[in-house]
Amino acid sequence: PELPGEKSMVLWVSRDITKRIETEETKNWLGRILEESLNEIYAFDAEDLHFIEVNRGALDNLGYTQDELLALTPLDLKPEFSEESFSALLEPLRSGEVRTLEFSTIHQRKDGSLYPIEAHVQLLSVGGKSAFLAILLDITQRRKAQEELQQLNAELEQRVEERTSLLEETNRELEAFSSSVSHDLRAPLRAIDGYSQLLLEDYSQNLEFGGQDYLRRIRVATQRMGDLIHDLLKLSRITRSGLSCQAVCLSEMVELVTQELIQSQPERAVVFHIASDIHVFGDPQLLHVLLDNLLANAWKYSAKQSQSEIEFGCFHEAEQAVYFIRDNGVGFNESFSDRLFKPFQRLHSQREFEGTGIGLATVERIVSRHKGKVWAEGEEGVGATFYFTLGCCVQNSSLSGSSDA
């Protein structure tokens, strides 16, 4: 009742609990995620190790009911652990040495079947009580994939060993064949050439001009056969020999080869343009053979010019060094360029230019051994340019000038 002169008043107190509701919804949402996760999630007491909570993923994978599983400890699921070894495993978490423990082990289902798992364990404190939280991943498929990969690697290693053994055997056979070619085939050739020469020297007065000509042709053919055997053996050795890579100055090597060419035919008028300071990383002996073949080619096929010009240089294309040797010789029809680097394939007759048809095949093998590529461009009557790269063997190269010889 109101007293005279008094007024009644109602006090309303309200609180905004939106955040509380949102927090509770988030907790419920996270709880549902953990519950529905296909991974096994466990919380077990830090003291007696009995399970406190387990999710549906654990129940489904192990085959236990929730009541059955809550009466167990992790030791009931991990047959390879004793109480002492499991306690020692968890000790770094208890002491605070680590915050998370990861290990792989074996779990045992209710029916006795085993499967591999990867465990991630943390030590948590909730309401003053310590508990371990464990999230387990079934790694059966991963283990299966690893075993298949190991088996595949073992099979590959076995195949590699078998092929290596076969390759070694093949190389031994090639060595024996090369030795046989070198001695057994060259010997009769030398005999044919020698007796032909004796006939020409001692019995030429008894032979007509035609007979003498035949003997000379026999000698030329046997000598050419000898050169062919020599080049084939050299090509075979290049294919089988190991690489001994080191820093090489191609410019200096080209200078040496050109001096040898000049000394072989000092009467020829030849101008050399040699780029300086071109360095690579490769096998010096094989690179010398490569340059010797390419420069000898340029020297030979430019011989009919009143003044031969031969150039060695380098340029960069797509961040890769490309080396080249160019001449102003007879050139070639580019429609036949695919034949250039094959053994015994020649674009000019023996009468026009001597040769065995092995030189450019040797060049291709050497470039291939250096993980590079080689190609050529040419035009009949104008000249030819041979390009090559050295792949991953290249250390560095620079083009800083030229010198004329």
PDB file of C-alpha atoms in Angstrom, residues 332-347 357 360-361 364 374-378 386:
ATOM      1  CA  PHE A 332      74.598 -28.371 -97.337  1.00  0.00           C
ATOM      2  CA  ASN A 333      70.953 -28.840 -98.211  1.00  0.00           C
ATOM      3  CA  GLU A 334      69.041 -28.459 -94.925  1.00  0.00           C
ATOM      4  CA  SER A 335      66.451 -31.002 -96.024  1.00  0.00           C
ATOM      5  CA  PHE A 336      69.128 -33.639 -95.330  1.00  0.00           C
ATOM      6  CA  SER A 337      70.242 -32.194 -91.976  1.00  0.00           C
ATOM      7  CA  ASP A 338      68.724 -35.124 -90.043  1.00  0.00           C
ATOM      8  CA  ARG A 339      71.388 -37.383 -91.584  1.00  0.00           C
ATOM      9  CA  LEU A 340      74.360 -35.307 -90.468  1.00  0.00           C
ATOM     10  CA  PHE A 341      74.922 -36.834 -87.033  1.00  0.00           C
ATOM     11  CA  LYS A 342      74.352 -40.473 -87.964  1.00  0.00           C
ATOM     12  CA  PRO A 343      77.330 -42.806 -88.539  1.00  0.00           C
ATOM     13  CA  PHE A 344      78.375 -43.325 -92.187  1.00  0.00           C
ATOM     14  CA  GLN A 345      75.891 -40.705 -93.434  1.00  0.00           C
ATOM     15  CA  ARG A 346      77.601 -38.228 -95.767  1.00  0.00           C
ATOM     16  CA  LEU A 347      76.142 -35.390 -97.843  1.00  0.00           C
ATOM     17  CA  GLY A 357      81.274 -40.273 -91.924  1.00  0.00           C
ATOM     18  CA  LEU A 360      79.753 -35.730 -86.599  1.00  0.00           C
ATOM     19  CA  ALA A 361      78.361 -38.898 -84.998  1.00  0.00           C
ATOM     20  CA  GLU A 364      76.693 -35.931 -81.179  1.00  0.00           C
ATOM     21  CA  VAL A 374      73.724 -30.307 -81.245  1.00  0.00           C
ATOM     22  CA  TRP A 375      72.220 -29.106 -84.516  1.00  0.00           C
ATOM     23  CA  ALA A 376      73.294 -27.469 -87.769  1.00  0.00           C
ATOM     24  CA  GLU A 377      72.142 -24.869 -90.249  1.00  0.00           C
ATOM     25  CA  GLY A 378      73.494 -24.508 -93.755  1.00  0.00           C
ATOM     26  CA  PHE A 386      77.109 -26.068 -86.145  1.00  0.00           C
TER      27      PHE A 386
END
